[in-house]
Amino acid sequence: MNVLAFESSCDETGVALVSTQAVGLPMLRAHALYSQVQMHAAYGGVVPELASRDHIRRALPLTRQVLHEAGATLAEIDVVAFTRGPGLAGALLVGAGVACALAAALGKPTLGVHHLEGHLLSPFLSADAPEFPFVALLVSGGHTQLMRVDAVGRYTLLGESIDDAAGEAFDKSAKLLGLGYPGGPALAVLATQGRADAYPLPRPLLHSGNLDFSFAGLKTAVLTQHRKLGTAPTPGQLADLAASTQAAIVEVLVKKSLAALKSSGLKRLVVSGGVGANAELRRQLDEAIARRGLRVHYPELALCTDNGAMIGLAAAMRLQSGAATASMDYAFDVRPRWALDQIDGANPIAA
Ligand code: KG4
Ligand code: ZN
C-alpha cells in the first residue's frame, strides 16, 4: 500500500510517500518539505493567513518532487493522508482540501491523521525503531505531554503542560534575548557558549508529585533576569542566560520523563516533536537513561520538526494495524483543537 501524505498544520508544508511492506514497518520512499519560517520571521511569529496561502502554492510542486524522487506515479497511490488537526484551521484546510481533491480525482480513499500521533510515531522511521509499549515525551511548539503508548491508537495521557509548551518557553525566552522567531534552535546554539548555572531560574512543578508541566512562569523569570542585566548586556551574559534557560527547561523534561518511566514501570522512552532536536536534552536523557539500564529512542533529526513523512507513517501504521479505515466520501473537516486521546477509529468526519 502506497500512502501519499500532506502536512500543513502550521508553517511547514510537508509531502511524503510511505509504503507498507509485507514484513516490518512502513518505509519512507521520499519526502519534501518547504519551511515558511523566513516569511513569518518578519512578523515575529506565524501569520495564519499567509501560512494558508503559502501552503496552497507549495502543495502540488512538492508532490511532483516526492513522486519524482520515489520514482513513483500518481496511479500507484492507494491512500491520500492529510493532517486533520490540531493546528491552524485555514492551514489545515489547505492540506485537507488538496488531499481530498487529489484522492477524488484518483478515485482513492483518504485518511485524516492527528498531527501529534505523527510526531509520536516518527521514531519508527529511524534506524533504531522502538517497540511497544513505551512512554512518549511529546515536546513541540504547541504541546508538552507525557503519554503511555501501548499500541497504535492506544494512548493514555500521563501528564501535560498546564500552560505554555516547552517549545513556546524556548521561543518566548529567545525572543526576549533578541534571537528572532522561532528562537528555540538559536537559543540552543547560544547556550553552548554559556554557563548553565549562571542564573537561578525556577523549575516549575518539578516537585509537584504528578507528571504535569508549567512553563509560563519561566519566561517571566527570564524577563526579570534580562532586565537586571541593564540596557547593554554583554554577549557572555546573554549566553549565560540562554544556557540557564535551557538548563531549566531540560531539567524539568528529563526528571518528569524519568518519573513517568518509574511510575508506569515501562523500560522505553520515545522522544518526539521539535524540542526533541535539542542537543542538551538528548545528552542529559541519554546519560540518565543509560545509568538506569533503560532505552531512549528519537526520530531522525530532520524528522523532529513538522514534516509529511510522520503523517504518512502514522496513516500507514493506523491502516495496517486496523486502528483506522480510509474513507471514500471526500467530505472533510479539520480539527484545530484535538486531544490525542480523543482520536477515533475510522472516518475523518466525526460528530
Ligand atoms: O514539532 P514542531 O516542529 O512544531 C509543532 O508541532 O509545534 O516544534 C517546533 C518547536 C519550536 O518551538 C522550536 O523552537 C522548537 O520546536 N525547536 C527547538 C529546537 N529545534 C526546534 N527547541 C530547542 N532546541 C532545538 N534544537
Ligand atoms: Zn508539530
PDB file of C-alpha atoms and ligand atoms in Angstrom, residues 7 9-10 12 86 115-116 119 138-143 273-274 304-307 310, ligand 2:
ATOM      1  CA  GLU A   7       1.225  18.054   6.439  1.00  0.00           C
ATOM      2  CA  SER A   9      -0.859  22.321  10.272  1.00  0.00           C
ATOM      3  CA  CYS A  10       1.406  25.302  10.835  1.00  0.00           C
ATOM      4  CA  GLU A  12       5.816  23.901   7.085  1.00  0.00           C
ATOM      5  CA  PRO A  86      -4.564  20.117  15.721  1.00  0.00           C
ATOM      6  CA  HIS A 115      -0.558  15.683  13.971  1.00  0.00           C
ATOM      7  CA  LEU A 116       0.682  14.594  17.400  1.00  0.00           C
ATOM      8  CA  HIS A 119       5.189  13.097  15.988  1.00  0.00           C
ATOM      9  CA  LEU A 138       5.991  14.842  23.113  1.00  0.00           C
ATOM     10  CA  VAL A 139       7.665  18.222  23.088  1.00  0.00           C
ATOM     11  CA  SER A 140       6.639  20.557  20.280  1.00  0.00           C
ATOM     12  CA  GLY A 141       5.908  24.241  19.818  1.00  0.00           C
ATOM     13  CA  GLY A 142       2.316  23.772  20.924  1.00  0.00           C
ATOM     14  CA  HIS A 143       2.352  20.715  23.190  1.00  0.00           C
ATOM     15  CA  GLY A 273       8.447  16.895  18.483  1.00  0.00           C
ATOM     16  CA  GLY A 274      10.612  19.895  17.616  1.00  0.00           C
ATOM     17  CA  CYS A 304      11.825  16.006  14.745  1.00  0.00           C
ATOM     18  CA  THR A 305      10.108  19.137  13.488  1.00  0.00           C
ATOM     19  CA  ASP A 306       6.975  19.108  11.325  1.00  0.00           C
ATOM     20  CA  ASN A 307       7.118  17.016   8.149  1.00  0.00           C
ATOM     21  CA  MET A 310       5.455  11.301  10.003  1.00  0.00           C
TER      22      MET A 310
HETATM   23 ZN    ZN B   2       4.468  19.510  15.171  1.00  0.00          ZN
END
